[in-house]
CSV table of C-alpha atoms in Angstrom, one decimal:
chain,number,residue,atom,x,y,z
A,1,MET,CA,0.0,0.0,0.0
A,2,VAL,CA,1.5,3.3,-1.1
A,3,GLY,CA,-1.1,5.6,0.5
A,4,PRO,CA,-4.0,7.6,-0.9
A,5,ASP,CA,-3.8,9.5,-4.2
A,6,GLU,CA,-4.4,12.8,-2.4
A,7,PRO,CA,-2.8,12.7,1.0
A,8,PHE,CA,-3.4,15.5,3.5
A,9,ASP,CA,0.3,15.2,4.6
A,10,ALA,CA,3.0,12.6,5.1
A,11,LEU,CA,1.1,11.0,7.9
A,12,ASP,CA,-1.5,9.7,5.4
A,13,ARG,CA,1.2,7.9,3.5
A,14,GLN,CA,2.4,5.7,6.3
A,15,THR,CA,1.8,2.0,6.4
A,16,PRO,CA,-0.4,0.6,9.1
A,17,GLY,CA,2.7,-0.7,10.9
A,18,GLN,CA,4.4,2.7,10.7
A,19,LEU,CA,1.2,4.3,12.0
A,20,ASP,CA,1.1,1.9,15.0
A,21,ARG,CA,4.7,2.9,15.8
A,22,TRP,CA,3.7,6.6,15.5
A,23,TRP,CA,0.8,6.1,17.8
A,24,THR,CA,3.0,4.2,20.3
A,25,ARG,CA,5.5,7.1,20.4
A,26,ARG,CA,2.8,9.7,20.7
A,27,LEU,CA,1.0,7.9,23.5
A,28,LYS,CA,4.2,7.1,25.4
A,29,ASN,CA,5.0,10.8,25.5
A,30,LEU,CA,1.5,11.7,26.5
A,31,LEU,CA,1.3,9.1,29.3
A,32,ALA,CA,4.6,10.4,30.8
A,33,LEU,CA,3.3,13.9,30.6
A,34,ALA,CA,0.0,12.8,32.3
A,35,ALA,CA,1.8,11.1,35.1
A,36,ARG,CA,4.0,14.2,35.6
A,37,GLU,CA,1.4,17.0,35.3
A,38,LEU,CA,-2.1,15.6,35.6
A,39,PRO,CA,-3.2,14.5,39.1
A,40,PHE,CA,-6.2,12.6,37.9
A,41,TYR,CA,-4.0,10.2,35.9
A,42,ARG,CA,-1.2,10.2,38.4
A,43,GLN,CA,-3.6,8.8,41.0
A,44,ARG,CA,-5.1,6.3,38.7
A,45,PHE,CA,-1.8,5.1,37.4
A,46,ALA,CA,-0.5,4.6,41.0
A,47,ALA,CA,-3.6,2.7,42.0
A,48,ALA,CA,-3.2,0.3,39.0
A,49,GLY,CA,0.5,-0.1,39.5
A,50,PHE,CA,1.2,1.3,36.0
A,51,ASP,CA,4.5,3.1,35.3
A,52,PRO,CA,4.4,5.1,32.0
A,53,ALA,CA,8.1,4.3,31.6
A,54,SER,CA,7.1,0.6,31.0
A,55,PHE,CA,4.9,1.5,28.0
A,56,ARG,CA,6.5,-0.2,25.0
A,57,ARG,CA,3.6,-1.1,22.6
A,58,LEU,CA,0.0,-0.3,22.0
A,59,ASP,CA,-1.1,-3.6,23.8
A,60,ASP,CA,0.3,-2.0,27.0
A,61,LEU,CA,-2.7,0.2,27.1
A,62,ALA,CA,-4.6,-2.7,28.6
A,63,ARG,CA,-2.7,-2.1,31.9
A,64,ILE,CA,-4.3,1.4,32.2
A,65,PRO,CA,-7.7,1.6,33.9
A,66,ILE,CA,-10.6,2.7,31.7
A,67,PHE,CA,-12.9,5.5,32.9
A,68,ASP,CA,-16.2,6.9,31.8
A,69,LYS,CA,-18.5,9.9,32.2
A,70,ARG,CA,-19.6,8.7,35.7
A,71,ASP,CA,-16.0,9.0,36.9
A,72,VAL,CA,-15.8,12.5,35.4
A,73,LEU,CA,-19.1,13.6,37.0
A,74,GLU,CA,-18.0,12.2,40.4
A,75,ALA,CA,-14.6,14.0,40.1
A,76,GLN,CA,-16.4,17.3,39.3
A,77,ARG,CA,-18.7,16.8,42.3
A,78,ARG,CA,-15.8,16.0,44.6
A,79,THR,CA,-13.6,18.9,43.5
A,80,GLY,CA,-16.5,21.3,43.1
A,81,SER,CA,-15.0,22.4,39.8
A,82,HIS,CA,-15.0,21.5,36.1
A,83,GLU,CA,-11.3,21.1,36.3
A,84,ILE,CA,-10.6,17.6,37.6
A,85,GLY,CA,-6.9,17.2,36.9
A,86,ILE,CA,-7.0,16.1,33.3
A,87,GLU,CA,-6.5,19.6,31.9
A,88,LEU,CA,-3.2,20.3,30.2
A,89,HIS,CA,-2.9,24.0,29.6
A,90,ARG,CA,-0.2,26.4,28.5
A,91,GLY,CA,-0.7,30.2,28.6
A,92,PRO,CA,-3.1,32.4,30.4
A,93,ARG,CA,-6.3,31.1,32.0
A,94,GLY,CA,-8.4,33.7,30.3
A,95,ALA,CA,-7.7,32.2,26.9
A,96,ARG,CA,-9.5,29.0,27.7
A,97,THR,CA,-12.9,27.9,26.4
A,98,LEU,CA,-15.3,25.2,27.6
A,99,SER,CA,-17.4,22.7,25.6
A,100,LEU,CA,-19.9,20.3,26.9
A,101,SER,CA,-20.3,16.5,26.6
A,102,SER,CA,-23.3,14.9,24.9
A,103,GLY,CA,-25.5,12.1,26.0
A,104,THR,CA,-28.2,11.8,28.7
A,105,ALA,CA,-26.1,10.5,31.7
A,106,GLY,CA,-25.2,14.1,32.7
A,107,THR,CA,-23.1,17.0,31.4
A,108,THR,CA,-19.4,17.2,31.8
A,109,LEU,CA,-17.2,20.2,30.9
A,110,ILE,CA,-14.2,19.9,28.5
A,111,SER,CA,-11.5,22.6,28.6
A,112,HIS,CA,-9.6,24.0,25.6
A,113,ASP,CA,-6.9,26.5,25.1
A,114,PRO,CA,-5.3,28.2,22.0
A,115,ASP,CA,-2.8,25.4,21.6
A,116,TRP,CA,-5.6,22.8,21.6
A,117,ARG,CA,-7.5,24.8,19.0
A,118,ARG,CA,-4.5,25.0,16.7
A,119,ARG,CA,-3.6,21.3,17.0
A,120,GLN,CA,-7.1,20.0,16.9
A,121,GLY,CA,-8.0,22.4,14.1
A,122,TYR,CA,-5.3,20.9,12.0
A,123,SER,CA,-6.4,17.4,12.7
A,124,SER,CA,-10.1,18.3,12.0
A,125,ALA,CA,-9.0,19.8,8.7
A,126,ARG,CA,-7.5,16.4,7.9
A,127,ALA,CA,-10.8,14.8,8.7
A,128,HIS,CA,-12.7,17.1,6.3
A,129,TRP,CA,-10.0,16.6,3.6
A,130,TRP,CA,-10.7,12.9,3.8
A,131,ALA,CA,-14.4,13.6,3.5
A,132,GLY,CA,-13.8,15.5,0.3
A,133,LEU,CA,-13.4,19.1,1.3
A,134,ARG,CA,-11.2,21.1,-1.2
A,135,GLY,CA,-10.8,24.8,-1.7
A,136,GLY,CA,-13.0,26.8,-4.0
A,137,ALA,CA,-16.7,27.1,-3.6
A,138,PRO,CA,-18.3,28.0,-0.2
A,139,PHE,CA,-19.1,25.3,2.3
A,140,VAL,CA,-21.8,25.1,4.9
A,141,LEU,CA,-21.2,23.4,8.3
A,142,SER,CA,-23.3,23.0,11.4
A,143,ALA,CA,-22.3,22.4,15.0
A,144,PRO,CA,-23.8,23.2,18.3
A,145,ALA,CA,-22.1,25.9,20.2
A,146,TRP,CA,-21.6,23.6,23.2
A,147,HIS,CA,-19.6,21.1,21.1
A,148,ALA,CA,-15.8,21.1,20.8
A,149,TYR,CA,-16.2,21.2,17.0
A,150,ALA,CA,-17.5,24.7,17.3
A,151,ALA,CA,-14.1,25.8,18.7
A,152,VAL,CA,-12.2,24.7,15.6
A,153,GLN,CA,-14.6,25.8,12.9
A,154,PRO,CA,-12.7,29.0,12.2
A,155,TYR,CA,-9.5,27.1,11.8
A,156,ILE,CA,-11.0,24.8,9.1
A,157,ALA,CA,-12.3,27.8,7.1
A,158,GLN,CA,-9.0,29.5,7.3
A,159,ARG,CA,-7.0,26.4,6.4
A,160,PHE,CA,-8.9,25.9,3.2
A,161,GLU,CA,-9.2,29.6,2.5
A,162,MET,CA,-12.8,29.4,1.4
A,163,PRO,CA,-16.1,31.1,2.4
A,164,CYS,CA,-17.8,29.3,5.3
A,165,ILE,CA,-21.5,29.6,6.3
A,166,VAL,CA,-21.9,28.3,9.9
A,167,VAL,CA,-25.2,27.0,11.2
A,168,SER,CA,-25.0,27.0,15.0
A,169,GLY,CA,-27.3,24.6,16.8
A,170,THR,CA,-28.0,20.9,17.3
A,171,TYR,CA,-31.5,20.9,16.0
A,172,LEU,CA,-33.0,24.0,14.3
A,173,PRO,CA,-36.1,22.9,12.3
A,174,ARG,CA,-37.8,26.2,12.9
A,175,PHE,CA,-35.0,27.9,11.0
A,176,ALA,CA,-34.5,25.3,8.2
A,177,ASP,CA,-35.9,27.8,5.7
A,178,ARG,CA,-32.9,30.1,6.4
A,179,ILE,CA,-30.5,27.2,5.6
A,180,VAL,CA,-32.4,26.6,2.3
A,181,ASP,CA,-31.9,30.3,1.6
A,182,ALA,CA,-28.2,30.0,2.3
A,183,PHE,CA,-27.9,27.0,0.0
A,184,ARG,CA,-29.7,28.8,-2.8
A,185,ARG,CA,-27.7,32.0,-2.4
A,186,PHE,CA,-24.2,30.7,-1.8
A,187,ARG,CA,-24.4,27.3,-3.6
A,188,PRO,CA,-22.0,25.4,-1.5
A,189,SER,CA,-20.1,22.4,-2.9
A,190,PHE,CA,-19.5,20.8,0.6
A,191,VAL,CA,-22.1,20.6,3.4
A,192,THR,CA,-21.7,19.2,6.9
A,193,MET,CA,-25.0,18.8,8.6
A,194,PHE,CA,-26.7,16.9,11.5
A,195,LEU,CA,-28.7,14.1,10.1
A,196,PRO,CA,-32.1,15.1,11.5
A,197,MET,CA,-31.5,18.6,10.1
A,198,VAL,CA,-31.2,17.2,6.6
A,199,PHE,CA,-34.8,16.0,6.8
A,200,SER,CA,-35.8,19.5,8.1
A,201,ILE,CA,-34.1,21.2,5.2
A,202,VAL,CA,-35.8,18.9,2.7
A,203,ALA,CA,-39.2,19.5,4.3
A,204,ALA,CA,-38.6,23.3,4.4
A,205,GLY,CA,-37.5,23.4,0.8
A,206,ARG,CA,-40.7,21.6,-0.3
A,207,ARG,CA,-42.8,24.1,1.6
A,208,MET,CA,-40.9,26.9,-0.2
A,209,GLY,CA,-41.6,25.2,-3.6
A,210,PHE,CA,-38.2,23.6,-4.2
A,211,GLU,CA,-37.5,19.9,-4.8
A,212,PRO,CA,-34.7,18.5,-2.7
A,213,THR,CA,-32.5,18.2,-5.7
A,214,GLU,CA,-33.0,22.0,-6.3
A,215,VAL,CA,-32.0,22.8,-2.7
A,216,PHE,CA,-28.9,20.7,-2.9
A,217,ASP,CA,-28.0,21.6,-6.5
A,218,GLY,CA,-24.3,22.1,-6.7
A,219,VAL,CA,-23.5,20.2,-3.5
A,220,GLU,CA,-20.9,17.6,-4.3
A,221,THR,CA,-20.4,16.2,-0.8
A,222,LEU,CA,-22.9,16.0,2.0
A,223,VAL,CA,-21.4,14.9,5.3
A,224,VAL,CA,-23.8,13.8,8.0
A,225,THR,CA,-23.1,13.6,11.6
A,226,GLY,CA,-24.8,13.2,15.0
A,227,ALA,CA,-26.2,9.7,14.3
A,228,PRO,CA,-25.0,6.5,12.6
A,229,ILE,CA,-26.2,6.0,9.1
A,230,THR,CA,-26.9,2.6,7.5
A,231,PRO,CA,-26.1,1.8,3.9
A,232,GLY,CA,-29.8,2.2,3.0
A,233,MET,CA,-29.9,5.6,4.7
A,234,ARG,CA,-26.9,6.7,2.7
A,235,ALA,CA,-28.5,5.5,-0.6
A,236,SER,CA,-31.8,7.2,0.4
A,237,LEU,CA,-30.0,10.5,1.1
A,238,GLN,CA,-28.2,10.3,-2.2
A,239,GLN,CA,-31.4,9.6,-4.1
A,240,THR,CA,-33.4,12.3,-2.3
A,241,THR,CA,-30.8,15.1,-2.5
A,242,GLY,CA,-29.1,14.2,-5.8
A,243,VAL,CA,-25.7,14.6,-4.0
A,244,GLY,CA,-23.0,12.3,-5.4
A,245,ARG,CA,-21.2,11.6,-2.2
A,246,VAL,CA,-22.8,11.2,1.2
A,247,ALA,CA,-20.2,10.7,3.9
A,248,GLU,CA,-20.3,10.3,7.7
A,249,ILE,CA,-18.3,11.9,10.5
A,250,ALA,CA,-18.3,10.7,14.1
A,251,GLY,CA,-16.9,12.9,16.7
A,252,THR,CA,-17.3,13.8,20.4
A,253,SER,CA,-16.3,16.7,22.5
A,254,GLU,CA,-14.0,14.3,24.4
A,255,ASN,CA,-12.0,14.1,21.1
A,256,LEU,CA,-13.0,11.0,19.4
A,257,LEU,CA,-12.9,11.6,15.6
A,258,ALA,CA,-13.4,9.3,12.6
A,259,VAL,CA,-14.6,9.9,9.0
A,260,ASP,CA,-15.6,8.1,5.9
A,261,CYS,CA,-13.3,7.8,2.9
A,262,ARG,CA,-14.6,7.3,-0.6
A,263,GLU,CA,-14.9,3.5,0.0
A,264,ALA,CA,-17.7,4.3,2.5
A,265,ASP,CA,-16.9,1.1,4.4
A,266,GLY,CA,-16.3,2.3,7.9
A,267,LEU,CA,-14.9,5.5,9.3
A,268,HIS,CA,-11.1,6.0,9.5
A,269,VAL,CA,-9.8,6.9,12.9
A,270,VAL,CA,-8.1,10.4,12.6
A,271,PRO,CA,-4.7,9.5,14.1
A,272,ASP,CA,-3.6,12.9,15.3
A,273,THR,CA,-6.8,13.2,17.3
A,274,CYS,CA,-7.1,9.8,18.9
A,275,TYR,CA,-6.3,6.1,19.1
A,276,VAL,CA,-9.3,3.8,19.3
A,277,GLU,CA,-9.9,0.3,20.8
A,278,VAL,CA,-13.1,-1.7,20.6
A,279,LEU,CA,-13.4,-3.9,23.7
A,280,GLU,CA,-15.8,-6.6,25.0
A,281,PRO,CA,-18.0,-4.7,27.5
A,282,GLU,CA,-17.6,-7.1,30.4
A,283,THR,CA,-14.0,-8.5,30.1
A,284,ARG,CA,-12.6,-5.4,28.5
A,285,SER,CA,-10.6,-7.6,26.1
A,286,PRO,CA,-10.2,-6.6,22.4
A,287,VAL,CA,-12.9,-7.9,20.1
A,288,PRO,CA,-12.0,-9.3,16.7
A,289,SER,CA,-12.5,-7.2,13.6
A,290,GLY,CA,-16.2,-6.8,12.8
A,291,GLU,CA,-17.5,-7.8,16.2
A,292,ARG,CA,-19.4,-5.4,18.4
A,293,GLY,CA,-18.0,-3.9,21.5
A,294,SER,CA,-17.5,-0.8,23.6
A,295,VAL,CA,-15.6,2.0,21.8
A,296,VAL,CA,-12.7,3.3,24.0
A,297,HIS,CA,-10.4,6.0,22.8
A,298,SER,CA,-7.3,7.8,23.9
A,299,TYR,CA,-6.6,11.4,22.9
A,300,THR,CA,-3.3,12.0,21.1
A,301,VAL,CA,-3.1,15.8,21.5
A,302,ALA,CA,-1.1,17.1,24.4
A,303,ALA,CA,-3.4,20.0,25.1
A,304,GLY,CA,-6.7,20.8,26.7
A,305,SER,CA,-8.7,18.2,28.5
A,306,VAL,CA,-6.8,14.9,27.9
A,307,TYR,CA,-8.9,11.7,27.8
A,308,LEU,CA,-6.8,8.5,28.0
A,309,ARG,CA,-8.8,5.2,27.7
A,310,TYR,CA,-12.2,6.8,27.9
A,311,ASP,CA,-15.3,4.9,27.3
A,312,GLY,CA,-17.8,7.3,25.9
A,313,GLY,CA,-20.7,4.8,26.0
A,314,ASP,CA,-20.8,4.0,22.3
A,315,ALA,CA,-21.2,0.6,20.7
A,316,GLY,CA,-19.2,-0.1,17.6
A,317,VAL,CA,-17.0,-2.3,15.5
A,318,ILE,CA,-13.5,-2.0,14.3
A,319,GLU,CA,-11.9,-3.2,11.0
A,320,ARG,CA,-8.1,-3.3,10.9
A,321,ALA,CA,-7.8,-4.9,7.4
A,322,PRO,CA,-6.2,-2.5,4.8
A,323,CYS,CA,-8.7,-0.2,3.1
A,324,PRO,CA,-8.5,0.1,-0.7
A,325,CYS,CA,-8.3,3.9,-0.3
A,326,GLY,CA,-4.8,3.6,1.0
A,327,LEU,CA,-5.3,5.4,4.4
A,328,PRO,CA,-3.4,3.5,7.1
A,329,SER,CA,-5.7,4.0,10.1
A,330,PRO,CA,-8.3,1.3,11.0
A,331,ARG,CA,-12.0,1.9,10.4
A,332,ILE,CA,-14.7,2.0,13.0
A,333,LYS,CA,-18.4,2.1,12.8
A,334,LEU,CA,-20.4,3.6,15.7
A,335,MET,CA,-23.9,2.1,15.9
A,336,GLY,CA,-25.4,4.0,18.8
A,337,ARG,CA,-25.1,4.3,22.5
A,338,TRP,CA,-25.4,1.3,24.8
A,339,GLU,CA,-27.9,3.3,26.9
A,340,THR,CA,-30.4,2.9,24.0
A,341,SER,CA,-29.8,-0.9,23.7
A,342,PHE,CA,-32.5,-3.4,24.8
A,343,ARG,CA,-32.7,-7.1,25.4
A,344,LEU,CA,-35.1,-9.2,23.2
A,345,GLY,CA,-35.0,-12.9,22.3
A,346,GLY,CA,-31.9,-13.4,24.4
A,347,ARG,CA,-29.9,-10.8,22.5
A,348,THR,CA,-28.7,-7.3,23.1
A,349,LEU,CA,-29.9,-5.1,20.2
A,350,LEU,CA,-29.7,-1.5,19.2
A,351,PRO,CA,-32.2,0.6,17.1
A,352,TYR,CA,-29.5,0.5,14.4
A,353,ASP,CA,-30.0,-3.3,14.2
A,354,VAL,CA,-33.8,-2.9,13.6
A,355,GLN,CA,-33.1,-0.3,10.9
A,356,ARG,CA,-30.7,-2.6,9.1
A,357,ALA,CA,-33.1,-5.5,9.3
A,358,ILE,CA,-35.9,-3.4,7.7
A,359,GLU,CA,-33.8,-2.0,4.9
A,360,ASP,CA,-32.1,-5.3,4.1
A,361,SER,CA,-35.5,-6.9,3.3
A,362,VAL,CA,-37.7,-3.9,2.4
A,363,PRO,CA,-35.4,-1.5,0.6
A,364,GLU,CA,-38.4,0.7,-0.1
A,365,LEU,CA,-38.4,1.7,3.6
A,366,ALA,CA,-34.7,2.6,3.7
A,367,GLY,CA,-34.5,6.1,5.1
A,368,SER,CA,-38.1,6.0,6.3
A,369,PRO,CA,-38.6,7.4,9.9
A,370,PHE,CA,-39.8,5.1,12.7
A,371,VAL,CA,-39.5,4.8,16.5
A,372,LEU,CA,-39.5,1.8,18.8
A,373,VAL,CA,-42.1,1.8,21.6
A,374,ARG,CA,-40.7,1.6,25.1
A,375,GLU,CA,-43.7,0.0,26.6
A,376,ALA,CA,-43.6,-3.0,24.2
A,377,LEU,CA,-39.9,-3.5,24.9
A,378,ALA,CA,-40.7,-3.8,28.6
A,379,GLU,CA,-43.1,-6.6,27.7
A,380,GLY,CA,-40.5,-8.5,25.7
A,381,ARG,CA,-41.8,-7.6,22.2
A,382,LEU,CA,-41.1,-5.1,19.5
A,383,LYS,CA,-43.5,-2.5,18.3
A,384,LEU,CA,-42.6,-0.1,15.5
A,385,LEU,CA,-44.3,3.2,14.8
A,386,LEU,CA,-43.8,4.2,11.2
A,387,SER,CA,-44.9,7.4,9.4
A,388,ARG,CA,-47.4,6.7,6.7
A,389,ALA,CA,-46.1,7.8,3.3
A,390,ASP,CA,-48.7,6.6,0.8
A,391,ASP,CA,-51.4,4.0,0.1
A,392,ASP,CA,-48.9,1.2,-0.2
A,393,SER,CA,-47.7,1.7,3.4
A,394,THR,CA,-49.7,-1.2,4.8
A,395,SER,CA,-48.1,-3.8,2.6
A,396,LEU,CA,-44.6,-2.4,3.3
A,397,GLY,CA,-45.4,-2.4,7.0
A,398,ASP,CA,-46.3,-6.1,6.8
A,399,ALA,CA,-43.1,-6.8,5.0
A,400,ALA,CA,-41.1,-4.9,7.6
A,401,ARG,CA,-42.8,-6.7,10.4
A,402,ASP,CA,-42.1,-10.1,8.9
A,403,ALA,CA,-38.5,-9.2,8.1
A,404,VAL,CA,-37.7,-8.1,11.7
A,405,ALA,CA,-39.5,-11.0,13.2
A,406,ARG,CA,-37.5,-13.4,11.1
A,407,ARG,CA,-34.2,-11.7,11.8
A,408,PHE,CA,-34.5,-11.7,15.6
A,409,GLY,CA,-37.0,-14.4,16.3
A,410,ILE,CA,-39.3,-12.1,18.4
A,411,PRO,CA,-42.9,-10.9,18.2
A,412,VAL,CA,-43.2,-7.7,16.1
A,413,GLU,CA,-46.0,-5.3,15.7
A,414,VAL,CA,-46.2,-2.4,13.2
A,415,ALA,CA,-48.4,0.6,13.6
A,416,TRP,CA,-48.8,3.7,11.4
A,417,VAL,CA,-48.9,7.3,12.6
A,418,SER,CA,-49.7,10.4,10.6
A,419,ASP,CA,-46.2,11.8,11.2
A,420,LEU,CA,-43.2,11.7,13.6
A,421,PRO,CA,-41.4,14.7,15.0
A,422,LEU,CA,-38.6,15.7,12.6
A,423,GLN,CA,-35.9,15.3,15.2
A,424,PHE,CA,-36.5,11.5,15.1
A,425,LYS,CA,-36.4,11.1,11.4
A,426,GLY,CA,-33.4,9.1,10.3
A,427,VAL,CA,-32.6,8.2,13.9
A,428,PRO,CA,-34.6,5.3,15.3
A,429,SER,CA,-35.4,6.2,18.8
A,430,VAL,CA,-36.9,4.4,21.8
A,431,LEU,CA,-39.9,6.4,23.0
A,432,SER,CA,-43.0,6.0,25.0
A,433,GLU,CA,-46.0,5.8,22.7
A,434,LYS,CA,-47.5,8.6,24.8
A,435,GLU,CA,-44.8,10.9,23.4
A,436,ILE,CA,-46.1,10.5,19.8
A,437,VAL,CA,-49.1,12.6,19.1
């Protein structure tokens, strides 16, 4: 493997073996720095009997204790501060900014400084390069102001020296018409958008008299984020918008970052942001390629809030086989959070699994919105609420019911509703039936 045809820099041209050695050096230096300057890790290393000087290879990470959001929340409660001893800062305190974590288990605060913004901005520019961003026409990106991504947006725009329209907010359906106006006026070639917002933009465009292909006319790459997409969802988005390439980015404020290449077969870990392991949830041993486990990452930037062996609560798989694109880093696929998983038929499932089962057998429903009813799951059965699209919905619903029942060997019921809230379109959610009106 000689690397991709258009590398971002020399790091993209390394072999997987060379990249592993690069990661080993980077993490060895960061672990030594953490033990010397970060009390949170110094205490945890001592309790585990881990000496950073003994770190020789990536497998040695297994000797470092994993932590999660509960540990961070407890440390914030104990210290009475958002600073818990994982913050590596240089320069004046006044130059720091804070971002927030996502998820429903509670909010933690992540600290950043100018050095972090510079380093992470460069790495995020790499991710967007892999996704297809090139200089020239304007681009549109969205990010909530609370997310770490918002802190590096200016760097990305400056790096590529191109006009940038920023849509700030996680979910803004009331203002989707403004985004349609921006698309029509600036005609971006590259768009990064939260998946539910894409549906809002399509709906707003139709209300304004534009077909989706007119709204997205000129867009060469649509990058979706904020929720895992299935192959059927990707194909549905391409067909609906007319965009040639639909890519996916996965990222967290705790500095997990991975992005699709043109092969669209998993998201490449961005090496100068993080190193990723996928581990069996109970034993914490590495899972084989393609098997599901807990996604644990270690940040590789020596700045800001440093997360080393952090379990963000995501379920995913990893693939270490070489990718035809030539990028050396392994690919991961996040499939949702374990907190949204459920047990049926003796198996632990995610809404993502139900979506795949439907689209594999009923491709006509790929990209169609639905939710899972919480009350039915509590009774050991599966009930799907789908949004009625046309007169053929009943037969498609029957086909979806039978496909899911065959796949998982469980009772399945399908019910139709007039519509679902836009924020749930494209993202199968577990909701109480009382929440759907």
